[in-house]
Short mmCIF file of C-alpha atoms in Angstrom, two decimals:
data_model
loop_
_atom_site.label_atom_id
_atom_site.label_comp_id
_atom_site.label_asym_id
_atom_site.label_seq_id
_atom_site.Cartn_x
_atom_site.Cartn_y
_atom_site.Cartn_z
CA MET U 1 69.55 35.83 76.49
CA GLU U 2 71.57 39.11 77.31
CA ILE U 3 70.97 42.46 78.90
CA SER U 4 69.45 44.84 76.30
CA ALA U 5 72.13 47.10 74.62
CA GLN U 6 71.78 50.41 72.93
CA ILE U 7 71.29 49.10 69.36
CA PRO U 8 72.19 51.93 66.58
CA SER U 9 68.97 52.56 64.86
CA PHE U 10 69.86 53.78 61.41
CA LYS U 11 68.71 53.16 57.96
CA ASN U 12 71.71 54.06 55.88
CA PHE U 13 75.39 54.19 56.43
CA PHE U 14 77.78 57.23 56.02
CA SER U 15 81.30 58.00 56.95
CA GLU U 16 82.32 59.02 60.40
CA LYS U 17 84.77 61.45 58.77
CA LYS U 18 83.89 65.21 58.66
CA GLY U 19 83.14 66.56 55.18
CA GLN U 20 85.67 68.91 53.68
CA ASN U 21 85.43 71.77 51.29
CA ILE U 22 86.54 71.41 47.54
CA GLY U 23 88.45 74.74 47.45
CA VAL U 24 88.56 76.97 44.59
CA VAL U 25 86.64 75.82 41.31
CA ARG U 26 85.89 77.45 38.04
CA SER U 27 83.19 77.03 35.47
CA THR U 28 83.45 75.49 31.89
CA ASN U 29 81.29 76.18 28.83
CA TYR U 30 80.28 73.71 26.22
CA GLU U 31 78.67 74.62 22.87
CA ILE U 32 76.28 72.05 21.60
CA PRO U 33 76.98 71.62 17.78
CA GLY U 34 74.32 71.90 15.21
CA ILE U 35 70.56 72.66 15.71
CA PHE U 36 68.95 71.81 19.06
CA ARG U 37 65.24 70.98 18.62
CA LEU U 38 62.87 72.04 21.46
CA ASP U 39 59.64 70.25 22.84
CA SER U 40 57.80 73.04 21.03
CA GLY U 41 59.22 72.12 17.61
CA LYS U 42 61.21 75.24 17.45
CA THR U 43 64.95 75.19 17.12
CA LEU U 44 68.02 76.90 18.51
CA SER U 45 71.47 76.95 17.31
CA ARG U 46 75.02 77.41 19.02
CA ILE U 47 73.52 76.69 22.51
CA ARG U 48 76.08 77.12 25.30
CA ILE U 49 75.94 75.11 28.55
CA GLU U 50 77.75 76.41 31.66
CA TYR U 51 78.81 73.56 33.88
CA GLU U 52 81.22 72.78 36.77
CA MET U 53 82.91 69.45 37.58
CA TYR U 54 84.12 68.37 40.99
CA GLY U 55 86.22 65.09 41.54
CA LYS U 56 87.66 62.81 38.70
CA MET U 57 85.91 60.38 36.35
CA ASN U 58 87.22 56.93 36.87
CA ALA U 59 88.56 54.82 34.02
CA ASP U 60 85.07 53.63 32.66
CA LYS U 61 83.32 56.96 33.62
CA SER U 62 80.86 54.93 35.80
CA ASN U 63 81.14 57.11 38.81
CA VAL U 64 79.55 60.40 37.41
CA ILE U 65 76.62 62.15 39.29
CA LEU U 66 74.70 64.87 37.81
CA ILE U 67 73.43 67.63 40.14
CA CYS U 68 70.19 69.43 38.85
CA HIS U 69 69.63 72.88 40.27
CA ALA U 70 66.45 74.58 41.30
CA LEU U 71 64.60 77.40 39.89
CA THR U 72 67.14 80.15 40.39
CA GLY U 73 70.16 78.15 40.87
CA ASP U 74 73.21 77.76 38.66
CA ALA U 75 76.10 75.58 37.78
CA HIS U 76 78.09 76.58 40.92
CA ALA U 77 77.05 73.98 43.23
CA ALA U 78 80.17 73.56 45.43
CA GLY U 79 83.61 75.03 46.32
CA PHE U 80 84.47 78.63 45.85
CA HIS U 81 85.14 80.84 42.98
CA ALA U 82 88.27 82.79 43.08
CA GLY U 83 87.61 85.96 45.36
CA ASP U 84 84.25 84.58 46.58
CA ARG U 85 83.39 84.38 50.30
CA LYS U 86 80.37 82.21 49.85
CA PRO U 87 80.58 78.58 48.50
CA GLY U 88 78.40 77.02 45.82
CA TRP U 89 74.70 76.45 46.61
CA TRP U 90 74.89 72.81 47.62
CA ASN U 91 78.22 72.95 49.31
CA ILE U 92 76.99 71.02 52.33
CA VAL U 93 76.60 67.71 50.49
CA ILE U 94 79.30 67.94 47.84
CA GLY U 95 82.93 67.49 48.60
CA PRO U 96 85.40 64.97 50.17
CA ASN U 97 83.71 62.83 52.71
CA LYS U 98 80.13 64.42 52.04
CA ALA U 99 77.26 62.70 50.63
CA PHE U 100 78.38 63.28 47.09
CA ASP U 101 81.98 62.40 47.93
CA THR U 102 84.29 63.93 45.35
CA GLU U 103 87.05 61.47 46.25
CA LYS U 104 84.57 58.67 45.11
CA TYR U 105 82.61 60.37 42.60
CA CYS U 106 82.80 62.88 39.73
CA VAL U 107 80.00 65.43 40.38
CA ILE U 108 78.73 67.58 37.56
CA CYS U 109 76.21 70.62 37.73
CA SER U 110 75.22 72.63 34.73
CA ASN U 111 73.15 75.80 34.40
CA ILE U 112 69.98 74.97 32.71
CA LEU U 113 68.81 75.99 29.19
CA GLY U 114 66.99 79.15 29.58
CA GLY U 115 69.03 80.37 32.56
CA CYS U 116 71.16 83.48 32.86
CA LYS U 117 74.34 82.16 34.45
CA GLY U 118 76.39 81.20 31.48
CA SER U 119 73.99 78.98 29.65
CA THR U 120 71.82 80.16 26.64
CA GLY U 121 68.66 81.95 27.77
CA PRO U 122 66.82 85.04 27.02
CA SER U 123 69.45 87.49 27.91
CA SER U 124 71.91 85.68 25.49
CA ILE U 125 72.73 87.11 22.09
CA ASP U 126 70.80 85.45 19.23
CA PRO U 127 73.39 84.64 16.73
CA GLU U 128 71.06 85.29 13.84
CA THR U 129 70.27 89.12 15.04
CA GLY U 130 73.37 89.86 16.99
CA LYS U 131 70.96 91.22 19.77
CA ASN U 132 69.75 89.71 22.91
CA TYR U 133 66.81 87.09 22.55
CA GLY U 134 64.52 88.78 25.02
CA ILE U 135 61.07 87.33 24.48
CA SER U 136 61.75 86.15 21.11
CA PHE U 137 63.48 83.19 22.95
CA PRO U 138 61.25 80.15 22.48
CA VAL U 139 59.16 78.79 25.23
CA ILE U 140 61.15 75.92 27.00
CA THR U 141 60.18 72.90 29.16
CA ILE U 142 61.84 70.81 31.87
CA ALA U 143 62.34 68.28 29.00
CA ASP U 144 64.25 70.70 27.09
CA MET U 145 66.62 71.39 29.98
CA VAL U 146 67.10 67.61 30.38
CA ASN U 147 67.80 67.19 26.62
CA ALA U 148 70.59 69.82 26.76
CA GLN U 149 71.99 68.14 29.83
CA LYS U 150 72.12 65.09 28.01
CA LYS U 151 74.04 66.58 25.16
CA LEU U 152 76.69 67.76 27.75
CA ILE U 153 76.81 64.21 29.33
CA GLU U 154 77.24 62.56 25.82
CA HIS U 155 80.02 65.25 25.09
CA LEU U 156 81.85 64.17 28.19
CA GLY U 157 81.75 60.45 27.15
CA VAL U 158 79.57 59.30 29.86
CA LYS U 159 77.20 56.34 28.84
CA GLN U 160 75.32 55.95 32.10
CA LEU U 161 75.10 58.26 35.06
CA PHE U 162 75.75 56.73 38.49
CA ALA U 163 73.22 59.05 39.88
CA VAL U 164 71.12 62.11 38.93
CA ALA U 165 70.08 64.25 42.03
CA GLY U 166 68.24 67.51 42.63
CA GLY U 167 65.77 69.27 44.72
CA SER U 168 62.54 71.38 43.86
CA MET U 169 62.82 72.09 40.07
CA GLY U 170 65.98 70.15 40.13
CA GLY U 171 63.91 67.16 41.31
CA MET U 172 61.71 67.66 38.30
CA GLN U 173 64.65 67.28 36.09
CA VAL U 174 65.54 64.17 38.02
CA LEU U 175 62.31 62.62 37.22
CA HIS U 176 62.35 63.55 33.61
CA TRP U 177 65.79 62.10 33.22
CA THR U 178 64.56 58.59 34.39
CA VAL U 179 61.59 58.68 32.23
CA SER U 180 63.13 60.05 29.08
CA TYR U 181 66.60 58.15 29.35
CA PRO U 182 66.00 55.20 31.76
CA GLU U 183 69.08 53.41 30.33
CA MET U 184 71.46 56.28 31.17
CA VAL U 185 70.48 56.61 35.00
CA LYS U 186 71.48 54.06 37.66
CA LYS U 187 70.23 55.87 40.73
CA ALA U 188 67.96 58.95 41.19
CA ILE U 189 67.48 61.35 44.03
CA ALA U 190 64.38 63.60 44.01
CA ILE U 191 64.09 66.02 46.95
CA ALA U 192 61.08 68.31 47.74
CA THR U 193 59.50 68.00 44.34
CA THR U 194 56.52 67.04 42.41
CA ALA U 195 55.66 65.03 39.25
CA SER U 196 52.93 67.58 38.15
CA SER U 197 52.54 71.15 39.12
CA THR U 198 49.43 71.87 41.18
CA PRO U 199 47.06 75.05 40.84
CA GLN U 200 48.51 76.45 43.80
CA GLN U 201 52.11 76.18 42.58
CA ILE U 202 51.06 77.55 39.24
CA ALA U 203 49.30 80.58 41.05
CA PHE U 204 52.37 81.56 42.83
CA GLY U 205 54.47 81.50 39.54
CA ALA U 206 51.74 83.61 37.92
CA ILE U 207 51.84 86.18 40.56
CA GLY U 208 55.61 86.55 40.15
CA ARG U 209 55.45 86.84 36.34
CA LYS U 210 52.58 89.50 36.65
CA ALA U 211 54.85 91.55 38.85
CA ILE U 212 57.65 91.50 36.31
CA THR U 213 55.45 92.21 33.20
CA ASP U 214 53.59 95.02 34.98
CA ASP U 215 56.81 96.88 35.69
CA PRO U 216 56.93 99.65 33.07
CA LYS U 217 60.75 98.97 32.87
CA TRP U 218 60.22 95.48 31.50
CA ASN U 219 59.23 97.16 28.25
CA GLY U 220 57.85 94.01 26.58
CA GLY U 221 60.98 92.16 27.49
CA ASN U 222 63.36 94.63 25.73
CA TYR U 223 65.27 96.23 28.66
CA TYR U 224 68.85 94.86 27.73
CA GLY U 225 71.13 97.91 27.66
CA LYS U 226 68.51 99.99 29.47
CA GLU U 227 67.08 100.39 33.12
CA ARG U 228 65.98 96.74 34.20
CA PRO U 229 62.68 95.88 35.82
CA VAL U 230 64.14 95.54 39.17
CA GLN U 231 60.96 96.43 41.12
CA GLY U 232 58.94 93.95 39.32
CA LEU U 233 61.75 91.07 39.78
CA ALA U 234 62.17 91.95 43.34
CA LEU U 235 58.51 91.60 44.17
CA ALA U 236 58.40 88.23 42.21
CA ARG U 237 61.24 87.07 44.41
CA MET U 238 59.59 88.27 47.67
CA VAL U 239 56.44 86.44 46.82
CA GLY U 240 58.53 83.24 45.78
CA HIS U 241 60.71 83.48 48.89
CA ILE U 242 57.71 83.31 51.31
CA THR U 243 56.62 79.96 49.79
CA TYR U 244 60.27 78.48 50.53
CA LEU U 245 59.83 79.17 54.19
CA SER U 246 57.43 77.94 56.77
CA ASP U 247 55.11 79.47 59.40
CA ALA U 248 57.27 78.04 62.09
CA SER U 249 60.56 79.11 60.55
CA MET U 250 59.17 82.70 60.12
CA GLN U 251 57.97 82.70 63.56
CA LYS U 252 61.39 81.68 65.04
CA LYS U 253 63.34 84.07 62.77
CA PHE U 254 61.03 87.09 63.06
CA GLY U 255 58.20 86.81 65.43
CA ARG U 256 56.59 90.22 65.40
CA VAL U 257 59.87 92.05 65.89
CA ILE U 258 59.32 95.78 65.08
CA GLN U 259 61.94 97.29 62.71
CA GLN U 260 60.40 100.85 63.13
CA GLU U 261 57.78 101.88 65.64
CA GLU U 262 56.23 104.70 63.73
CA ALA U 263 53.88 103.48 60.98
CA ASP U 264 54.82 104.68 57.49
CA ILE U 265 52.38 103.40 54.95
CA ASP U 266 54.24 104.23 51.88
CA ARG U 267 57.97 103.64 52.71
CA SER U 268 59.86 102.11 55.47
CA PRO U 269 59.03 98.63 56.70
CA ASN U 270 57.63 98.41 60.26
CA PHE U 271 58.25 94.71 60.76
CA GLN U 272 61.61 92.74 60.60
CA VAL U 273 60.26 90.32 58.19
CA GLU U 274 59.23 93.07 55.71
CA SER U 275 62.83 94.34 55.78
CA TYR U 276 64.11 90.76 55.27
CA LEU U 277 61.91 90.12 52.14
CA ASN U 278 62.98 93.54 50.75
CA HIS U 279 66.60 92.50 51.19
CA GLN U 280 65.94 89.20 49.45
CA GLY U 281 64.29 90.88 46.59
CA ASP U 282 66.91 93.54 46.10
CA THR U 283 69.73 91.03 46.25
CA PHE U 284 67.95 88.91 43.73
CA THR U 285 67.75 91.41 41.27
CA LYS U 286 71.59 91.79 41.06
CA ARG U 287 72.16 88.26 40.12
CA PHE U 288 69.22 87.23 37.92
CA ASP U 289 67.47 88.07 34.78
CA ALA U 290 63.81 88.99 34.76
CA ASN U 291 62.98 87.35 31.37
CA SER U 292 64.75 84.13 32.47
CA TYR U 293 62.43 84.13 35.58
CA LEU U 294 59.37 84.23 33.30
CA TYR U 295 60.54 81.43 31.05
CA ILE U 296 61.83 79.19 33.89
CA THR U 297 58.71 79.60 35.94
CA LYS U 298 56.48 78.88 33.04
CA ALA U 299 58.40 75.58 32.44
CA VAL U 300 57.78 74.68 35.94
CA ASP U 301 53.96 75.22 35.44
CA PHE U 302 53.90 73.22 32.40
CA PHE U 303 55.57 70.32 34.13
CA ASP U 304 53.43 67.11 34.23
CA LEU U 305 54.80 63.53 33.92
CA SER U 306 51.42 61.88 33.98
CA LYS U 307 50.32 60.07 30.88
CA ASN U 308 46.59 59.76 29.98
CA GLY U 309 45.96 61.26 33.50
CA SER U 310 47.92 58.46 35.05
CA LEU U 311 51.33 58.99 36.94
CA ILE U 312 51.76 55.25 36.97
CA GLU U 313 51.49 55.18 33.33
CA GLY U 314 53.87 58.19 33.06
CA PHE U 315 56.56 56.25 35.07
CA ALA U 316 56.23 53.06 32.96
CA GLY U 317 59.68 51.98 31.77
CA VAL U 318 61.61 53.73 34.60
CA THR U 319 64.50 51.49 35.82
CA ALA U 320 66.65 53.70 38.16
CA LYS U 321 66.75 52.90 41.87
CA TYR U 322 65.02 55.77 43.50
CA LEU U 323 65.34 57.87 46.81
CA VAL U 324 62.54 60.38 47.12
CA ILE U 325 62.76 62.84 50.04
CA SER U 326 60.12 65.17 51.32
CA ILE U 327 60.17 67.85 54.01
CA THR U 328 57.71 67.85 56.87
CA SER U 329 57.07 71.62 56.86
CA ASP U 330 57.16 72.14 53.05
CA TRP U 331 53.97 73.62 52.04
CA LEU U 332 55.10 74.50 48.44
CA TYR U 333 55.67 70.82 47.58
CA PRO U 334 54.06 68.93 50.37
CA PRO U 335 55.08 65.48 51.37
CA TYR U 336 51.96 63.89 49.85
CA GLN U 337 53.19 64.78 46.36
CA SER U 338 56.53 62.87 47.01
CA GLN U 339 54.50 59.91 48.34
CA GLU U 340 52.47 59.89 45.09
CA ILE U 341 55.63 59.72 43.15
CA VAL U 342 56.90 56.72 45.19
CA SER U 343 53.51 54.99 44.83
CA ALA U 344 53.61 55.49 41.20
CA LEU U 345 57.22 54.15 40.89
CA THR U 346 56.68 51.01 43.07
CA ALA U 347 53.42 50.24 41.13
CA ASN U 348 55.81 49.86 38.13
CA GLY U 349 58.12 47.60 40.12
CA VAL U 350 60.75 50.40 40.65
CA ASP U 351 62.91 50.09 43.90
CA ALA U 352 61.84 53.34 45.35
CA LYS U 353 62.54 54.50 48.91
CA TYR U 354 60.83 57.25 50.60
CA GLU U 355 62.20 59.41 53.39
CA GLU U 356 61.22 62.67 55.24
CA ILE U 357 63.50 65.42 56.47
CA ARG U 358 62.08 66.61 59.74
CA SER U 359 62.61 70.40 59.59
CA GLN U 360 61.02 73.68 60.41
CA TYR U 361 62.66 75.26 57.50
CA GLY U 362 60.11 74.70 54.89
CA HIS U 363 60.87 73.97 51.39
CA ASP U 364 64.58 75.50 51.80
CA ALA U 365 65.30 72.77 53.94
CA PHE U 366 66.71 70.81 50.98
CA LEU U 367 69.44 73.46 50.95
CA LEU U 368 70.02 73.78 54.71
CA GLU U 369 69.51 70.38 56.59
CA GLU U 370 73.20 69.33 56.39
CA GLY U 371 73.01 66.47 58.79
CA GLN U 372 69.83 64.72 57.49
CA LEU U 373 70.76 65.22 53.89
CA ASN U 374 74.26 63.85 54.19
CA TYR U 375 72.89 60.84 56.18
CA LEU U 376 70.19 59.86 53.69
CA ILE U 377 72.03 60.59 50.46
CA ARG U 378 75.26 58.94 51.33
CA GLY U 379 73.34 55.95 52.60
CA PHE U 380 71.48 55.61 49.55
CA LEU U 381 74.53 56.06 47.30
CA SER U 382 76.75 53.59 49.28
CA GLN U 383 76.50 49.76 49.44
CA ILE U 384 78.51 49.08 52.56
CA LEU U 385 78.67 45.48 53.60
CA VAL U 386 79.07 43.53 56.73
CA SER U 387 82.49 42.57 55.55
CA ASP U 388 83.52 46.15 55.62
CA ILE U 389 83.13 46.46 59.39
CA MET U 390 83.31 42.94 60.89
CA ASN U 391 86.05 42.16 63.36
CA GLN U 392 88.22 39.29 62.04
CA ASN U 393 90.35 39.02 65.38
CA PHE U 394 87.45 37.43 67.30
CA TYR U 395 87.57 35.00 70.18
CA SER U 396 85.54 31.71 70.42
CA VAL U 397 85.15 28.63 72.60
CA SER U 398 84.29 24.95 72.05
CA ARG U 399 81.15 23.46 73.52
CA ASP U 400 83.19 21.41 75.87
CA GLU U 401 84.70 24.47 77.51
CA THR U 402 84.02 25.21 81.22
CA ILE U 403 81.96 28.32 82.21
CA GLU U 404 84.93 29.37 84.44
CA ASN U 405 87.31 29.41 81.37
CA ALA U 406 84.73 31.14 79.24
CA SER U 407 84.28 33.81 81.92
CA ILE U 408 87.95 34.30 82.21
CA LEU U 409 88.37 34.64 78.42
CA MET U 410 85.49 37.28 78.28
CA VAL U 411 87.05 39.40 81.21
CA LYS U 412 90.53 39.12 79.89
CA LYS U 413 89.61 40.21 76.09
CA LYS U 414 86.79 42.42 77.31
CA VAL U 415 84.14 40.82 75.07
CA SER U 416 80.62 40.14 75.91
CA HIS U 417 79.87 37.34 73.24
CA LEU U 418 81.67 34.35 72.61
CA PRO U 419 80.81 32.27 69.60
CA VAL U 420 80.81 28.39 70.10
CA VAL U 421 82.43 26.56 67.29
CA SER U 422 83.19 22.95 66.19
CA GLU U 423 86.49 21.70 65.38
CA ASP U 424 86.33 22.65 61.87
CA GLY U 425 85.19 26.30 62.61
CA LYS U 426 81.47 25.93 62.19
CA LEU U 427 79.08 28.04 64.32
CA GLU U 428 77.30 25.74 66.84
CA GLY U 429 76.03 28.32 69.15
CA ILE U 430 76.77 31.53 71.29
CA VAL U 431 77.19 32.43 74.86
CA THR U 432 77.01 35.88 76.34
CA SER U 433 78.20 37.56 79.61
CA TRP U 434 74.45 37.44 80.62
CA ASP U 435 74.23 33.66 80.19
CA ILE U 436 77.27 33.22 82.31
CA THR U 437 76.06 35.47 85.00
CA LYS U 438 72.80 33.58 85.24
CA ALA U 439 74.77 30.21 85.21
CA VAL U 440 76.84 31.26 88.15
CA ALA U 441 73.78 32.25 90.08
CA CYS U 442 72.23 28.86 89.41
CA LYS U 443 75.56 27.13 90.02
CA ILE U 444 75.82 25.64 86.56
CA THR U 445 79.24 24.62 85.54
CA GLU U 446 78.94 23.05 81.99
CA LEU U 447 79.08 25.64 79.18
CA ASN U 448 77.08 23.19 77.06
CA GLU U 449 74.12 23.70 79.32
CA ILE U 450 73.80 27.44 78.62
CA ILE U 451 74.57 27.77 74.89
CA THR U 452 72.10 29.59 72.79
CA ARG U 453 71.83 27.32 69.68
CA ASP U 454 69.34 29.23 67.82
CA VAL U 455 71.88 31.90 66.79
CA LYS U 456 71.23 34.91 64.82
CA TYR U 457 73.89 35.71 62.31
CA VAL U 458 74.76 37.52 59.10
CA HIS U 459 76.81 36.66 56.12
CA GLU U 460 79.76 38.88 55.02
CA GLY U 461 78.16 39.82 51.68
CA GLU U 462 74.97 41.27 53.48
CA ARG U 463 74.49 45.10 53.89
CA ILE U 464 75.16 46.54 57.45
CA GLU U 465 71.42 47.64 57.36
CA THR U 466 70.59 44.07 57.63
CA ALA U 467 72.83 43.39 60.45
CA SER U 468 71.30 46.57 62.28
CA SER U 469 67.76 45.44 61.67
CA ILE U 470 68.59 42.07 63.28
CA MET U 471 70.05 43.55 66.43
CA GLU U 472 67.15 45.92 66.83
CA LYS U 473 64.51 43.18 66.35
CA TYR U 474 66.12 40.85 68.80
CA SER U 475 67.67 43.44 71.15
CA ILE U 476 71.06 41.94 70.72
CA SER U 477 74.39 43.73 70.42
CA ALA U 478 76.68 41.38 68.44
CA LEU U 479 76.29 38.99 65.59
CA PRO U 480 78.50 36.25 64.26
CA VAL U 481 79.59 36.45 60.42
CA ILE U 482 79.54 33.26 58.67
CA ASP U 483 80.72 32.22 55.25
CA SER U 484 78.66 30.02 52.70
CA GLU U 485 79.75 26.83 54.56
CA ASN U 486 78.65 28.18 57.91
CA ARG U 487 82.08 28.82 59.19
CA ILE U 488 82.52 31.92 61.41
CA ILE U 489 84.78 34.35 59.89
CA GLY U 490 84.29 37.53 62.24
CA MET U 491 81.90 39.45 64.56
CA VAL U 492 79.86 42.50 63.96
CA THR U 493 78.85 44.65 66.98
CA SER U 494 76.43 47.53 67.83
CA GLU U 495 79.65 49.43 68.68
CA SER U 496 81.30 48.93 65.18
CA ILE U 497 78.16 50.08 63.51
CA SER U 498 77.82 53.10 65.70
CA ALA U 499 81.49 54.06 64.94
CA LEU U 500 80.55 54.38 61.30
CA ILE U 501 77.64 56.83 61.86
CA GLY U 502 79.29 60.31 61.10
CA ARG U 503 78.04 63.52 62.57
CA PHE U 504 77.75 66.56 60.26
CA SER U 505 76.93 69.88 61.88
#
């Protein structure tokens, strides 16, 4: 028995080192050779895919992680473009000592097919006409986006991705990857997403598209080289942005702060939240194409991985190990939708882990909650063993030792646990400082009388989550580490585990 210690309660491991930024990066463009056939049966030629790569591939290219961006994202996920003041959209988790550690992994992010940030989309030039595609661009699906990514990955010589990860629409791509190409994905991380778009989600997409197509400047999609439908696109963004927030985050950020006291129905916003949404809409129109917005939101609406009405059947054949993360305040893709994904995966025998990010930020938390994201993702990607953290310079005693000598050794070496070992080094028991304190009070002198023989231990090849769980369950703060022949080879303590839990801010 011992005095209860503060046992580190954690589910996954990640480094104690602070994450670092990548630095200046640049995009690369790959043109898919030949004809690219779409889900609809229509074809495109000379498709270009914009992508960025962070870190280096190892010799067998087994350390590659593909990042899939959300609705209006792009290939610039991390680092800085020359002259930019803001980093890539997921810089908080990509870089040295971050969840997607670029000193260990080669991380790739590409702009989706249908996008407007370097990859082929409605704003691109149709090689057959020499003009912008506009709405002559064929309808695309999430599957088409994934198939284009696969062409890129094959071009880079990667046979299997160590992981595919993404949030929101990026999560949909993750799901599709594991369904369409199970042999190519080892691990999958799907965050704040769904396996099938709901009527509510479709409704918000429909409002955004209506705002764009009702703008006279949209001109049937033929606005290139002319005045663009900025009012419609801005309104679409304003509506969409509301769904990315939560009531709690809006209350905290804006409350009912008045921007302008005098009511002006037609022009100036009265409340701070109105001004904020106007700014979001205006800023968005400077970086995004209205037609791309139409096509991509429609692809999201059509997304449905169920088969014959069954999500379990839809996930048949998936082999990737999964981490599915939801956000407590997300009302666009509520937690129950992530839970449905996990249920369907586990029904197929897939190793699927479910976690929740506790946040008031709403759907956008997958872009903001740095600490929780790094903790969960890094722990999932890492396989840290007891042998990585055990102390091999431990102290032990024999069962014939006196309590006095054991006590002196504990004080001198500043340890609270002494394994009791046989002559050949095998574990026979353990004595704690609490045992010795009790023995002194009871005037017991022989160590053999106070030894705990039912010892909890771990093997060097076990994961540190196992050691932590044992410590929590039995309220102990140290465990002997033994080999296959029951010989003690080290000690692992709650302090050594706590030292590994990095803190991101």
